[in-house]
mmCIF file of C-alpha atoms in Angstrom:
data_model
loop_
_atom_site.group_PDB
_atom_site.id
_atom_site.type_symbol
_atom_site.label_atom_id
_atom_site.label_comp_id
_atom_site.label_asym_id
_atom_site.label_seq_id
_atom_site.Cartn_x
_atom_site.Cartn_y
_atom_site.Cartn_z
ATOM 1 C CA UNK A 1 101.908 104.421 162.009
ATOM 2 C CA UNK A 2 98.657 106.074 161.268
ATOM 3 C CA UNK A 3 96.375 108.416 163.351
ATOM 4 C CA UNK A 4 94.221 105.477 164.825
ATOM 5 C CA UNK A 5 97.335 103.675 165.926
ATOM 6 C CA UNK A 6 99.039 106.705 167.419
ATOM 7 C CA UNK A 7 95.697 107.682 169.224
ATOM 8 C CA UNK A 8 95.234 104.261 170.762
ATOM 9 C CA UNK A 9 98.840 104.394 171.859
ATOM 10 C CA UNK A 10 98.291 107.683 173.586
ATOM 11 C CA UNK A 11 95.130 106.300 175.214
ATOM 12 C CA UNK A 12 97.124 103.405 176.565
ATOM 13 C CA UNK A 13 99.989 105.501 177.471
ATOM 14 C CA UNK A 14 97.782 107.694 179.703
ATOM 15 C CA UNK A 15 96.803 104.669 181.739
ATOM 16 C CA UNK A 16 100.695 104.438 182.686
ATOM 17 C CA UNK A 17 101.510 101.826 180.052
ATOM 18 C CA UNK A 18 105.242 102.421 179.527
ATOM 19 C CA UNK A 19 105.668 100.299 176.589
ATOM 20 C CA UNK A 20 102.788 101.849 174.831
ATOM 21 C CA UNK A 21 104.212 105.283 175.591
ATOM 22 C CA UNK A 22 107.705 104.385 174.207
ATOM 23 C CA UNK A 23 105.988 103.060 171.120
ATOM 24 C CA UNK A 24 104.121 106.262 170.782
ATOM 25 C CA UNK A 25 107.169 108.449 171.006
ATOM 26 C CA UNK A 26 108.955 106.337 168.502
ATOM 27 C CA UNK A 27 105.980 106.585 166.342
ATOM 28 C CA UNK A 28 106.089 110.215 166.453
ATOM 29 C CA UNK A 29 109.669 110.624 165.379
ATOM 30 C CA UNK A 30 108.973 110.056 161.666
ATOM 31 C CA UNK A 31 105.958 112.354 161.811
ATOM 32 C CA UNK A 32 108.022 115.149 163.149
ATOM 33 C CA UNK A 33 110.896 114.255 160.812
ATOM 34 C CA UNK A 34 108.763 114.486 157.773
ATOM 35 C CA UNK A 35 107.126 117.621 159.054
ATOM 36 C CA UNK A 36 110.552 119.442 159.521
ATOM 37 C CA UNK A 37 112.283 118.085 156.453
ATOM 38 C CA UNK A 38 109.758 119.750 154.143
ATOM 39 C CA UNK A 39 110.095 122.967 156.011
ATOM 40 C CA UNK A 40 113.657 123.595 157.292
ATOM 41 C CA UNK A 41 115.653 122.780 154.309
ATOM 42 C CA UNK A 42 118.236 125.541 155.273
ATOM 43 C CA UNK A 43 118.645 124.019 158.716
ATOM 44 C CA UNK A 44 118.849 120.214 158.110
ATOM 45 C CA UNK A 45 121.394 119.804 160.994
ATOM 46 C CA UNK A 46 118.719 121.107 163.394
ATOM 47 C CA UNK A 47 116.032 118.746 162.409
ATOM 48 C CA UNK A 48 116.969 116.280 165.213
ATOM 49 C CA UNK A 49 117.009 119.294 167.763
ATOM 50 C CA UNK A 50 113.490 120.219 166.549
ATOM 51 C CA UNK A 51 112.298 116.522 166.969
ATOM 52 C CA UNK A 52 113.739 116.433 170.552
ATOM 53 C CA UNK A 53 112.037 119.703 171.476
ATOM 54 C CA UNK A 54 108.745 118.166 170.165
ATOM 55 C CA UNK A 55 109.045 114.998 171.945
ATOM 56 C CA UNK A 56 109.744 116.817 175.138
ATOM 57 C CA UNK A 57 106.688 119.173 174.487
ATOM 58 C CA UNK A 58 104.460 116.054 173.872
ATOM 59 C CA UNK A 59 105.862 114.516 177.107
ATOM 60 C CA UNK A 60 105.352 117.650 179.209
ATOM 61 C CA UNK A 61 102.199 118.821 177.724
ATOM 62 C CA UNK A 62 100.208 115.786 176.865
ATOM 63 C CA UNK A 63 97.445 116.626 179.323
ATOM 64 C CA UNK A 64 96.177 119.319 176.678
ATOM 65 C CA UNK A 65 95.417 116.602 174.225
ATOM 66 C CA UNK A 66 91.612 115.891 174.130
ATOM 67 C CA UNK A 67 91.110 112.069 173.499
ATOM 68 C CA UNK A 68 87.842 112.907 171.761
ATOM 69 C CA UNK A 69 89.701 114.590 168.942
ATOM 70 C CA UNK A 70 92.211 113.247 166.375
ATOM 71 C CA UNK A 71 95.843 113.230 167.787
ATOM 72 C CA UNK A 72 97.824 114.436 164.663
ATOM 73 C CA UNK A 73 96.362 117.831 164.475
ATOM 74 C CA UNK A 74 97.446 118.402 168.040
ATOM 75 C CA UNK A 75 100.818 116.783 167.160
ATOM 76 C CA UNK A 76 101.188 119.176 164.205
ATOM 77 C CA UNK A 77 100.200 122.178 166.116
ATOM 78 C CA UNK A 78 103.021 121.513 168.597
ATOM 79 C CA UNK A 79 105.526 121.080 165.626
ATOM 80 C CA UNK A 80 104.164 124.199 164.032
ATOM 81 C CA UNK A 81 104.508 126.092 167.347
ATOM 82 C CA UNK A 82 108.189 125.134 167.834
ATOM 83 C CA UNK A 83 109.064 126.064 164.296
ATOM 84 C CA UNK A 84 107.424 129.521 164.587
ATOM 85 C CA UNK A 85 108.994 129.956 168.067
ATOM 86 C CA UNK A 86 112.535 129.160 166.761
ATOM 87 C CA UNK A 87 112.022 131.639 163.810
ATOM 88 C CA UNK A 88 110.650 134.240 166.274
ATOM 89 C CA UNK A 89 113.623 133.996 168.625
ATOM 90 C CA UNK A 90 116.075 134.357 165.706
ATOM 91 C CA UNK A 91 113.840 137.330 164.466
ATOM 92 C CA UNK A 92 113.872 135.699 161.170
ATOM 93 C CA UNK A 93 111.708 137.014 158.504
ATOM 94 C CA UNK A 94 110.550 135.398 155.282
ATOM 95 C CA UNK A 95 110.695 137.195 152.036
ATOM 96 C CA UNK A 96 107.277 137.469 150.324
ATOM 97 C CA UNK A 97 108.873 135.821 147.177
ATOM 98 C CA UNK A 98 109.608 132.571 149.446
ATOM 99 C CA UNK A 99 106.064 132.493 150.727
ATOM 100 C CA UNK A 100 104.800 130.173 148.065
ATOM 101 C CA UNK A 101 107.576 127.664 148.742
ATOM 102 C CA UNK A 102 106.999 127.999 152.377
ATOM 103 C CA UNK A 103 103.489 127.258 152.456
ATOM 104 C CA UNK A 104 103.554 124.616 149.723
ATOM 105 C CA UNK A 105 103.799 121.624 152.233
ATOM 106 C CA UNK A 106 101.648 123.060 154.881
ATOM 107 C CA UNK A 107 99.159 120.677 156.448
ATOM 108 C CA UNK A 108 96.185 122.924 156.814
ATOM 109 C CA UNK A 109 93.447 121.616 159.087
ATOM 110 C CA UNK A 110 91.030 120.837 156.146
ATOM 111 C CA UNK A 111 93.806 118.902 154.420
ATOM 112 C CA UNK A 112 94.750 117.111 157.464
ATOM 113 C CA UNK A 113 90.996 116.122 158.125
ATOM 114 C CA UNK A 114 90.803 114.947 154.560
ATOM 115 C CA UNK A 115 93.906 112.733 155.058
ATOM 116 C CA UNK A 116 92.443 111.499 158.156
ATOM 117 C CA UNK A 117 89.107 110.630 156.491
ATOM 118 C CA UNK A 118 90.908 108.649 153.814
ATOM 119 C CA UNK A 119 92.911 106.825 156.608
ATOM 120 C CA UNK A 120 89.651 105.904 158.321
ATOM 121 C CA UNK A 121 87.811 104.897 155.241
ATOM 122 C CA UNK A 122 90.885 102.820 154.109
ATOM 123 C CA UNK A 123 90.542 100.815 157.389
ATOM 124 C CA UNK A 124 87.519 99.246 155.806
ATOM 125 C CA UNK A 125 89.350 97.473 153.109
ATOM 126 C CA UNK A 126 91.743 94.481 153.777
ATOM 127 C CA UNK A 127 95.333 95.190 154.584
ATOM 128 C CA UNK A 128 96.423 93.919 151.149
ATOM 129 C CA UNK A 129 93.807 96.029 149.257
ATOM 130 C CA UNK A 130 94.586 98.923 151.480
ATOM 131 C CA UNK A 131 98.257 98.852 150.512
ATOM 132 C CA UNK A 132 97.595 98.433 146.906
ATOM 133 C CA UNK A 133 95.215 101.402 146.930
ATOM 134 C CA UNK A 134 97.612 103.612 148.697
ATOM 135 C CA UNK A 135 100.605 102.703 146.496
ATOM 136 C CA UNK A 136 98.656 103.129 143.027
ATOM 137 C CA UNK A 137 95.880 105.566 143.866
ATOM 138 C CA UNK A 138 97.541 107.877 146.407
ATOM 139 C CA UNK A 139 101.360 107.517 145.934
ATOM 140 C CA UNK A 140 100.849 107.351 142.169
ATOM 141 C CA UNK A 141 103.009 104.100 141.548
ATOM 142 C CA UNK A 142 102.298 102.121 138.513
ATOM 143 C CA UNK A 143 100.671 98.595 138.850
ATOM 144 C CA UNK A 144 103.968 97.038 137.701
ATOM 145 C CA UNK A 145 106.088 99.195 140.154
ATOM 146 C CA UNK A 146 103.852 98.039 143.092
ATOM 147 C CA UNK A 147 103.722 94.459 142.022
ATOM 148 C CA UNK A 148 107.628 94.391 142.028
ATOM 149 C CA UNK A 149 107.807 96.123 145.494
ATOM 150 C CA UNK A 150 105.045 93.799 147.079
ATOM 151 C CA UNK A 151 106.370 90.620 145.308
ATOM 152 C CA UNK A 152 103.012 89.726 143.794
ATOM 153 C CA UNK A 153 101.786 89.506 140.279
ATOM 154 C CA UNK A 154 100.307 92.567 138.367
ATOM 155 C CA UNK A 155 97.035 90.834 138.039
ATOM 156 C CA UNK A 156 96.895 90.391 141.807
ATOM 157 C CA UNK A 157 97.390 94.045 142.361
ATOM 158 C CA UNK A 158 94.767 95.071 139.864
ATOM 159 C CA UNK A 159 92.327 92.631 141.548
ATOM 160 C CA UNK A 160 93.301 93.991 145.042
ATOM 161 C CA UNK A 161 92.595 97.663 143.979
ATOM 162 C CA UNK A 162 89.483 96.877 142.091
ATOM 163 C CA UNK A 163 87.958 94.838 144.993
ATOM 164 C CA UNK A 164 89.193 97.397 147.685
ATOM 165 C CA UNK A 165 87.662 100.313 145.783
ATOM 166 C CA UNK A 166 84.389 98.324 145.399
ATOM 167 C CA UNK A 167 84.264 97.558 149.117
ATOM 168 C CA UNK A 168 85.064 101.361 149.990
ATOM 169 C CA UNK A 169 82.304 102.589 147.650
ATOM 170 C CA UNK A 170 79.711 100.145 149.047
ATOM 171 C CA UNK A 171 80.852 101.353 152.605
ATOM 172 C CA UNK A 172 80.355 104.986 151.663
ATOM 173 C CA UNK A 173 76.899 104.262 150.192
ATOM 174 C CA UNK A 174 75.704 102.298 153.181
ATOM 175 C CA UNK A 175 76.959 105.334 155.431
ATOM 176 C CA UNK A 176 75.090 107.698 153.117
ATOM 177 C CA UNK B 1 121.841 104.191 169.629
ATOM 178 C CA UNK B 2 121.289 107.691 168.155
ATOM 179 C CA UNK B 3 120.601 110.720 170.391
ATOM 180 C CA UNK B 4 116.871 110.491 169.570
ATOM 181 C CA UNK B 5 116.510 106.828 170.674
ATOM 182 C CA UNK B 6 118.303 107.613 173.916
ATOM 183 C CA UNK B 7 116.041 110.570 174.281
ATOM 184 C CA UNK B 8 112.871 108.486 173.642
ATOM 185 C CA UNK B 9 114.010 105.891 176.069
ATOM 186 C CA UNK B 10 114.553 108.449 178.763
ATOM 187 C CA UNK B 11 111.163 110.265 178.284
ATOM 188 C CA UNK B 12 109.451 106.800 178.209
ATOM 189 C CA UNK B 13 110.767 105.793 181.592
ATOM 190 C CA UNK B 14 108.197 108.331 183.023
ATOM 191 C CA UNK B 15 104.812 107.638 181.306
ATOM 192 C CA UNK B 16 102.066 110.206 181.838
ATOM 193 C CA UNK B 17 100.220 110.140 184.987
ATOM 194 C CA UNK B 18 96.725 111.592 185.980
ATOM 195 C CA UNK B 19 94.358 110.109 183.311
ATOM 196 C CA UNK B 20 91.827 111.910 181.235
ATOM 197 C CA UNK B 21 90.892 114.680 183.708
ATOM 198 C CA UNK B 22 94.568 115.553 184.469
ATOM 199 C CA UNK B 23 94.049 119.105 182.784
ATOM 200 C CA UNK B 24 90.893 120.032 184.489
ATOM 201 C CA UNK B 25 92.454 118.731 187.850
ATOM 202 C CA UNK B 26 95.470 120.946 187.488
ATOM 203 C CA UNK B 27 93.479 123.919 186.448
ATOM 204 C CA UNK B 28 91.274 123.467 189.596
ATOM 205 C CA UNK B 29 94.296 123.118 191.910
ATOM 206 C CA UNK B 30 95.874 126.224 190.371
ATOM 207 C CA UNK B 31 92.588 128.161 190.746
ATOM 208 C CA UNK B 32 92.103 127.021 194.316
ATOM 209 C CA UNK B 33 95.520 127.816 195.421
ATOM 210 C CA UNK B 34 95.216 131.222 193.854
ATOM 211 C CA UNK B 35 91.908 132.073 195.478
ATOM 212 C CA UNK B 36 93.276 130.978 198.815
ATOM 213 C CA UNK B 37 96.234 133.224 198.311
ATOM 214 C CA UNK B 38 93.948 136.125 197.279
ATOM 215 C CA UNK B 39 91.946 135.691 200.439
ATOM 216 C CA UNK B 40 95.243 135.963 202.490
ATOM 217 C CA UNK B 41 96.240 139.130 200.398
ATOM 218 C CA UNK B 42 92.750 140.599 201.022
ATOM 219 C CA UNK B 43 93.166 140.164 204.768
ATOM 220 C CA UNK B 44 96.667 141.527 204.957
ATOM 221 C CA UNK B 45 95.948 144.531 202.510
ATOM 222 C CA UNK B 46 92.779 145.370 204.652
ATOM 223 C CA UNK B 47 94.840 145.119 207.883
ATOM 224 C CA UNK B 48 97.659 147.372 206.751
ATOM 225 C CA UNK B 49 95.940 149.855 204.360
ATOM 226 C CA UNK B 50 92.191 149.378 204.802
ATOM 227 C CA UNK B 51 90.465 148.281 201.698
ATOM 228 C CA UNK B 52 87.134 149.274 202.723
ATOM 229 C CA UNK B 53 86.471 145.728 203.291
ATOM 230 C CA UNK B 54 83.812 144.843 205.927
ATOM 231 C CA UNK B 55 82.889 141.458 207.640
ATOM 232 C CA UNK B 56 80.996 139.328 205.205
ATOM 233 C CA UNK B 57 77.604 140.852 205.073
ATOM 234 C CA UNK B 58 75.118 138.242 204.223
ATOM 235 C CA UNK B 59 72.825 141.091 203.039
ATOM 236 C CA UNK B 60 75.287 141.872 200.276
ATOM 237 C CA UNK B 61 73.357 141.902 196.977
ATOM 238 C CA UNK B 62 73.925 138.422 195.487
ATOM 239 C CA UNK B 63 74.010 139.924 191.912
ATOM 240 C CA UNK B 64 77.495 141.718 192.812
ATOM 241 C CA UNK B 65 79.201 138.412 193.376
ATOM 242 C CA UNK B 66 77.214 136.797 190.613
ATOM 243 C CA UNK B 67 78.403 139.401 188.034
ATOM 244 C CA UNK B 68 81.967 138.678 189.049
ATOM 245 C CA UNK B 69 81.566 135.007 189.005
ATOM 246 C CA UNK B 70 79.861 135.164 185.539
ATOM 247 C CA UNK B 71 82.887 137.315 184.252
ATOM 248 C CA UNK B 72 85.186 134.609 185.768
ATOM 249 C CA UNK B 73 83.380 131.632 184.205
ATOM 250 C CA UNK B 74 83.486 133.391 180.656
ATOM 251 C CA UNK B 75 87.271 134.038 181.273
ATOM 252 C CA UNK B 76 87.764 130.538 182.331
ATOM 253 C CA UNK B 77 86.001 129.273 179.094
ATOM 254 C CA UNK B 78 88.257 131.403 176.987
ATOM 255 C CA UNK B 79 91.419 130.374 179.051
ATOM 256 C CA UNK B 80 90.675 126.722 178.440
ATOM 257 C CA UNK B 81 90.116 127.444 174.771
ATOM 258 C CA UNK B 82 93.717 128.921 174.569
ATOM 259 C CA UNK B 83 95.455 126.300 176.772
ATOM 260 C CA UNK B 84 95.839 123.750 173.971
ATOM 261 C CA UNK B 85 98.150 124.230 170.895
ATOM 262 C CA UNK B 86 95.414 123.550 168.310
ATOM 263 C CA UNK B 87 93.709 126.582 166.840
ATOM 264 C CA UNK B 88 90.037 126.231 167.091
ATOM 265 C CA UNK B 89 87.617 128.530 165.537
ATOM 266 C CA UNK B 90 85.025 129.218 168.228
ATOM 267 C CA UNK B 91 82.985 132.119 169.259
ATOM 268 C CA UNK B 92 83.043 131.117 173.003
ATOM 269 C CA UNK B 93 84.928 134.223 173.843
ATOM 270 C CA UNK B 94 81.702 136.189 172.985
ATOM 271 C CA UNK B 95 80.248 134.566 176.203
ATOM 272 C CA UNK B 96 82.111 137.201 178.032
ATOM 273 C CA UNK B 97 79.841 139.857 176.702
ATOM 274 C CA UNK B 98 76.667 138.410 177.966
ATOM 275 C CA UNK B 99 77.125 139.231 181.733
ATOM 276 C CA UNK B 100 78.710 142.704 180.705
ATOM 277 C CA UNK B 101 75.696 143.541 178.640
ATOM 278 C CA UNK B 102 73.165 142.261 181.316
ATOM 279 C CA UNK B 103 74.947 144.310 183.966
ATOM 280 C CA UNK B 104 75.041 147.378 181.751
ATOM 281 C CA UNK B 105 71.306 147.043 181.350
ATOM 282 C CA UNK B 106 70.767 146.890 185.066
ATOM 283 C CA UNK B 107 73.247 149.764 185.702
ATOM 284 C CA UNK B 108 71.441 151.914 183.092
ATOM 285 C CA UNK B 109 67.979 151.132 184.699
ATOM 286 C CA UNK B 110 69.212 152.002 187.865
ATOM 287 C CA UNK B 111 70.566 155.229 186.576
ATOM 288 C CA UNK B 112 67.566 156.372 184.848
ATOM 289 C CA UNK B 113 65.093 155.683 187.644
ATOM 290 C CA UNK B 114 67.233 157.627 190.120
ATOM 291 C CA UNK B 115 67.282 161.471 190.591
ATOM 292 C CA UNK B 116 70.053 163.154 188.507
ATOM 293 C CA UNK B 117 71.693 164.475 191.861
ATOM 294 C CA UNK B 118 72.463 160.908 192.897
ATOM 295 C CA UNK B 119 74.082 159.834 189.637
ATOM 296 C CA UNK B 120 77.568 160.796 190.669
ATOM 297 C CA UNK B 121 77.177 158.886 194.066
ATOM 298 C CA UNK B 122 75.729 155.837 192.155
ATOM 299 C CA UNK B 123 78.647 155.873 189.800
ATOM 300 C CA UNK B 124 81.550 156.665 191.957
ATOM 301 C CA UNK B 125 80.194 155.218 195.378
ATOM 302 C CA UNK B 126 82.304 155.658 198.385
ATOM 303 C CA UNK B 127 85.632 154.263 197.244
ATOM 304 C CA UNK B 128 86.541 153.890 193.616
ATOM 305 C CA UNK B 129 90.173 153.845 194.251
ATOM 306 C CA UNK B 130 90.004 151.265 197.242
ATOM 307 C CA UNK B 131 87.880 148.972 194.847
ATOM 308 C CA UNK B 132 90.044 149.103 191.900
ATOM 309 C CA UNK B 133 93.341 148.999 193.951
ATOM 310 C CA UNK B 134 92.018 146.140 196.146
ATOM 311 C CA UNK B 135 91.061 143.929 193.098
ATOM 312 C CA UNK B 136 94.325 144.607 191.388
ATOM 313 C CA UNK B 137 96.500 143.949 194.555
ATOM 314 C CA UNK B 138 94.646 140.761 195.591
ATOM 315 C CA UNK B 139 94.718 139.269 192.057
ATOM 316 C CA UNK B 140 98.398 138.072 191.814
ATOM 317 C CA UNK B 141 98.010 134.948 193.726
ATOM 318 C CA UNK B 142 95.387 133.724 191.233
ATOM 319 C CA UNK B 143 97.751 134.822 188.248
ATOM 320 C CA UNK B 144 100.386 132.706 189.918
ATOM 321 C CA UNK B 145 98.158 129.781 190.399
ATOM 322 C CA UNK B 146 97.062 130.017 186.741
ATOM 323 C CA UNK B 147 100.485 130.432 185.526
ATOM 324 C CA UNK B 148 101.541 127.391 187.515
ATOM 325 C CA UNK B 149 98.807 125.489 185.879
ATOM 326 C CA UNK B 150 99.881 126.465 182.347
ATOM 327 C CA UNK B 151 103.384 125.166 183.002
ATOM 328 C CA UNK B 152 101.907 121.949 181.735
ATOM 329 C CA UNK B 153 99.496 123.483 179.257
ATOM 330 C CA UNK B 154 100.521 124.463 175.743
ATOM 331 C CA UNK B 155 99.205 128.037 174.821
ATOM 332 C CA UNK B 156 100.472 129.204 171.406
ATOM 333 C CA UNK B 157 98.766 132.666 171.413
ATOM 334 C CA UNK B 158 100.467 133.945 174.604
ATOM 335 C CA UNK B 159 99.048 137.411 174.607
ATOM 336 C CA UNK B 160 95.327 136.309 174.375
ATOM 337 C CA UNK B 161 95.850 133.374 176.831
ATOM 338 C CA UNK B 162 97.618 135.815 179.158
ATOM 339 C CA UNK B 163 94.711 138.400 178.887
ATOM 340 C CA UNK B 164 92.240 135.512 179.580
ATOM 341 C CA UNK B 165 94.256 134.412 182.650
ATOM 342 C CA UNK B 166 94.296 138.041 183.695
ATOM 343 C CA UNK B 167 90.532 138.586 183.246
ATOM 344 C CA UNK B 168 89.927 135.376 185.213
ATOM 345 C CA UNK B 169 92.246 136.479 188.109
ATOM 346 C CA UNK B 170 90.532 140.033 188.176
ATOM 347 C CA UNK B 171 87.041 138.621 188.125
ATOM 348 C CA UNK B 172 87.665 135.995 190.949
ATOM 349 C CA UNK B 173 89.441 138.764 192.996
ATOM 350 C CA UNK B 174 86.271 141.013 192.307
ATOM 351 C CA UNK B 175 84.079 138.136 193.580
ATOM 352 C CA UNK B 176 86.135 138.063 196.788
ATOM 353 C CA UNK B 177 86.144 141.823 197.152
ATOM 354 C CA UNK B 178 82.346 141.943 196.421
ATOM 355 C CA UNK B 179 81.709 139.717 199.377
ATOM 356 C CA UNK B 180 83.229 142.247 201.674
ATOM 357 C CA UNK B 181 82.542 145.624 199.959
ATOM 358 C CA UNK B 182 79.965 147.937 201.111
ATOM 359 C CA UNK B 183 78.999 149.397 197.759
ATOM 360 C CA UNK B 184 75.609 148.394 196.651
ATOM 361 C CA UNK B 185 75.174 150.349 193.475
ATOM 362 C CA UNK B 186 74.861 148.410 190.199
ATOM 363 C CA UNK B 187 76.458 151.544 188.255
ATOM 364 C CA UNK B 188 79.475 151.272 190.590
ATOM 365 C CA UNK B 189 79.866 147.555 190.170
ATOM 366 C CA UNK B 190 79.340 147.560 186.441
ATOM 367 C CA UNK B 191 81.731 150.554 186.017
ATOM 368 C CA UNK B 192 84.450 149.635 188.343
ATOM 369 C CA UNK B 193 84.525 145.983 188.512
ATOM 370 C CA UNK B 194 84.645 145.864 184.762
ATOM 371 C CA UNK B 195 87.423 148.397 184.718
ATOM 372 C CA UNK B 196 89.445 146.244 187.183
ATOM 373 C CA UNK B 197 88.970 143.162 185.252
ATOM 374 C CA UNK B 198 89.980 145.002 182.060
ATOM 375 C CA UNK B 199 93.102 146.273 183.939
ATOM 376 C CA UNK B 200 94.031 142.721 185.160
ATOM 377 C CA UNK B 201 93.321 141.358 181.647
ATOM 378 C CA UNK B 202 95.781 143.912 180.073
ATOM 379 C CA UNK B 203 98.339 143.045 182.853
ATOM 380 C CA UNK B 204 97.973 139.387 181.760
ATOM 381 C CA UNK B 205 98.379 140.176 178.169
ATOM 382 C CA UNK B 206 101.558 141.842 178.812
ATOM 383 C CA UNK B 207 102.828 139.070 181.269
ATOM 384 C CA UNK B 208 101.728 136.181 178.748
ATOM 385 C CA UNK B 209 104.637 136.269 176.421
ATOM 386 C CA UNK B 210 107.040 136.120 179.474
ATOM 387 C CA UNK B 211 105.387 133.389 181.616
ATOM 388 C CA UNK B 212 103.582 131.193 178.928
ATOM 389 C CA UNK B 213 106.546 130.366 176.621
ATOM 390 C CA UNK B 214 107.377 126.917 176.210
#
């Protein structure tokens, strides 16, 4: 689920929509999971604890989310706070030699904003073109790999990527 | 069904209530309850110990209350900034210096346009101790109201958020005390109201890590 879908679910949940709220919480589970799997390699058994703590924090403190702002930075801020709090409670320190590894997967706000911009931009391509662009240009899969995974021909993938990029560039030119 | 599935099902059985303005409403309720409590504390404190309070005097200079309310507003802006987990780079906290600077200029003007033999009286008034003590003693209900509001907020910088809550509590307590205090010197108000707010801000910074953890 992307930023837009999650933010829409949060808006619906705030109107008391129970189904949207459940979908939102379920949609946040993989977000928290990927966040912690990259950062707490030494405590993999605790990832579920972290996820539950974060879901509870979202539940109890959702009033602090400002609907005029993107949702994911708020969600990541909660995840980051819970992680720091756990380290603080254990009085753990990080060796300076480990610092590069610790910050390598860090979602800084500019990086996150860039990611959100790309997601928003890709919404202007068709779903098929979007999937092809994400697979080949962002995840780095080859045309052949994506063709097999998507069950389409290689030329189909090439055409989707080409048309998708063309649509995005004309959208950017229009906005500029 | 995994633990997380069960957990999500349990949480989603109670979707959020209150809509978009829930945070502002919660803050307003906390502040209103706190101010009401502070009024009760002020009446009790005056009845038992005498705080130098008088019946509300409608000739009380408005700027005395305005200074405290301006400090409270600045503290409220900073408090709101630290209520959310997101780190935002903002210079809004510099707002707090605007009323302080303005009051400092008024106080200096008052001091330098008065004869030197009156300076001590202008600065220390008739009851420094009762002013600082009263403001400090009547502020805890406002602290309590704000900490109650923060039980659903998500401060990550506990000390700064606590200091902002403390400053807000002290400034609101100062506004209440200003309405009943007989002191009318700008030097006195600038010095001792500011010191009182700084003291409650310090108390808030110390209490923050204990009461704002989530």
